[in-house]
Every structure is written in structure tokens, then in C-alpha cells.
Short mmCIF file of C-alpha atoms in Angstrom, two decimals:
data_model
loop_
_atom_site.label_atom_id
_atom_site.label_comp_id
_atom_site.label_asym_id
_atom_site.label_seq_id
_atom_site.Cartn_x
_atom_site.Cartn_y
_atom_site.Cartn_z
CA UNK A 1 11.17 -8.32 -29.50
CA UNK A 2 8.81 -5.47 -30.26
CA UNK A 3 8.06 -2.58 -27.95
CA UNK A 4 4.49 -3.78 -27.55
CA UNK A 5 4.32 -7.58 -27.93
CA UNK A 6 0.52 -7.90 -28.08
CA UNK A 7 0.35 -7.65 -31.84
CA UNK A 8 -3.24 -8.88 -31.99
CA UNK A 9 -4.52 -5.67 -30.35
CA UNK A 10 -5.54 -2.72 -32.49
CA UNK A 11 -4.25 0.79 -31.78
CA UNK A 12 -7.14 1.79 -29.48
CA UNK A 13 -6.79 -1.43 -27.49
CA UNK A 14 -3.04 -0.87 -27.16
CA UNK A 15 -3.62 2.68 -25.90
CA UNK A 16 -6.16 1.39 -23.39
CA UNK A 17 -3.67 -1.26 -22.28
CA UNK A 18 -0.96 1.35 -21.72
CA UNK A 19 -3.42 3.60 -19.88
CA UNK A 20 -4.53 0.73 -17.60
CA UNK A 21 -0.92 -0.15 -16.81
CA UNK A 22 -0.19 3.48 -15.98
CA UNK A 23 -3.37 3.86 -13.92
CA UNK A 24 -2.72 0.70 -11.93
CA UNK A 25 0.85 1.86 -11.28
CA UNK A 26 -0.35 5.22 -9.98
CA UNK A 27 -2.93 3.54 -7.74
CA UNK A 28 -0.34 1.07 -6.41
CA UNK A 29 2.05 3.94 -5.67
CA UNK A 30 -0.66 5.94 -3.86
CA UNK A 31 -1.68 2.86 -1.85
CA UNK A 32 1.93 2.28 -0.75
CA UNK A 33 2.41 5.92 0.24
CA UNK A 34 -0.83 5.80 2.23
CA UNK A 35 0.12 2.49 3.89
CA UNK A 36 3.50 3.85 4.95
CA UNK A 37 1.90 7.04 6.24
CA UNK A 38 -0.56 4.99 8.28
CA UNK A 39 2.27 2.78 9.58
CA UNK A 40 4.26 5.83 10.65
CA UNK A 41 1.51 7.85 12.30
CA UNK A 42 -1.20 5.44 13.40
CA UNK A 43 -0.43 1.70 13.17
CA UNK A 44 -3.72 0.68 14.82
CA UNK A 45 -6.21 -1.77 13.35
CA UNK A 46 -9.72 -0.47 12.82
CA UNK A 47 -12.52 -1.43 15.22
CA UNK A 48 -14.38 -3.17 12.39
CA UNK A 49 -12.83 -5.61 9.94
CA UNK A 50 -11.33 -3.91 6.88
CA UNK A 51 -11.80 -5.45 3.45
CA UNK A 52 -8.71 -5.42 1.26
CA UNK A 53 -6.27 -4.00 3.79
CA UNK A 54 -2.68 -3.42 2.70
CA UNK A 55 0.06 -5.91 3.58
CA UNK A 56 1.44 -3.74 6.39
CA UNK A 57 -1.93 -3.70 8.14
CA UNK A 58 -1.68 -7.23 9.58
CA UNK A 59 1.20 -6.15 11.86
CA UNK A 60 -0.64 -3.16 13.34
CA UNK A 61 -1.73 -3.08 16.97
CA UNK A 62 -5.22 -4.21 17.88
CA UNK A 63 -7.88 -1.54 18.30
CA UNK A 64 -7.97 -0.42 21.94
CA UNK A 65 -4.53 -1.85 22.84
CA UNK A 66 -3.06 1.36 24.27
CA UNK A 67 -0.14 -0.35 26.01
CA UNK A 68 0.84 -2.28 22.90
CA UNK A 69 0.63 0.86 20.78
CA UNK A 70 2.83 2.90 23.11
CA UNK A 71 5.34 0.06 23.44
CA UNK A 72 5.64 -0.64 19.71
CA UNK A 73 5.01 2.62 17.84
CA UNK A 74 8.74 3.42 17.79
CA UNK A 75 9.49 0.01 16.28
CA UNK A 76 7.03 0.65 13.42
CA UNK A 77 8.76 3.92 12.60
CA UNK A 78 12.19 2.30 12.78
CA UNK A 79 11.10 -0.39 10.31
CA UNK A 80 10.09 2.34 7.87
CA UNK A 81 13.48 4.04 8.24
CA UNK A 82 15.17 0.72 7.41
CA UNK A 83 12.94 0.31 4.38
CA UNK A 84 10.82 -2.58 5.65
#
């Protein structure tokens, strides 16, 4: 098995492929860091519907639900400590 199995690509295409893989990895990492930061500090859904929200977003408290936020904010932080 070769290091780069897409033998039909030329050198420039292979470099672009590696760059895209790297770029997508960096973006995925940044998105996860941002999602965890939001979960820790402010797990509240936005007032307007968000397009393409991260997977943690669906468990956030509804906008304007002060009681729910106060009651559950500690649980969100504990889930992060456990790695969930």
C-alpha cells in the first residue's frame, strides 16, 4: 500500500488533496473547541434558528428559559469534565 493511494492524481492535485485534508481537520478542531467553549459558558440556544449548528447545540437550553439554564448549567459542565 502506497503512502498516497490516489495514483491517478498528479503532483499538484495530490498537494491540493493533502492541503484540503489538513484544512478540514483544522476547521473541525476549531469547531469542536468552540462548541465545547459554548457548552461550558453559555449552553443557550439562539433566539433565531441556527443553520448548521454543532451536535452539542441540540441539548442546550431554550432561549429565555432562565430556570432551566440555572438548573442545568452545572450538568453541562460536568459532562465536559467526563469527556461527553
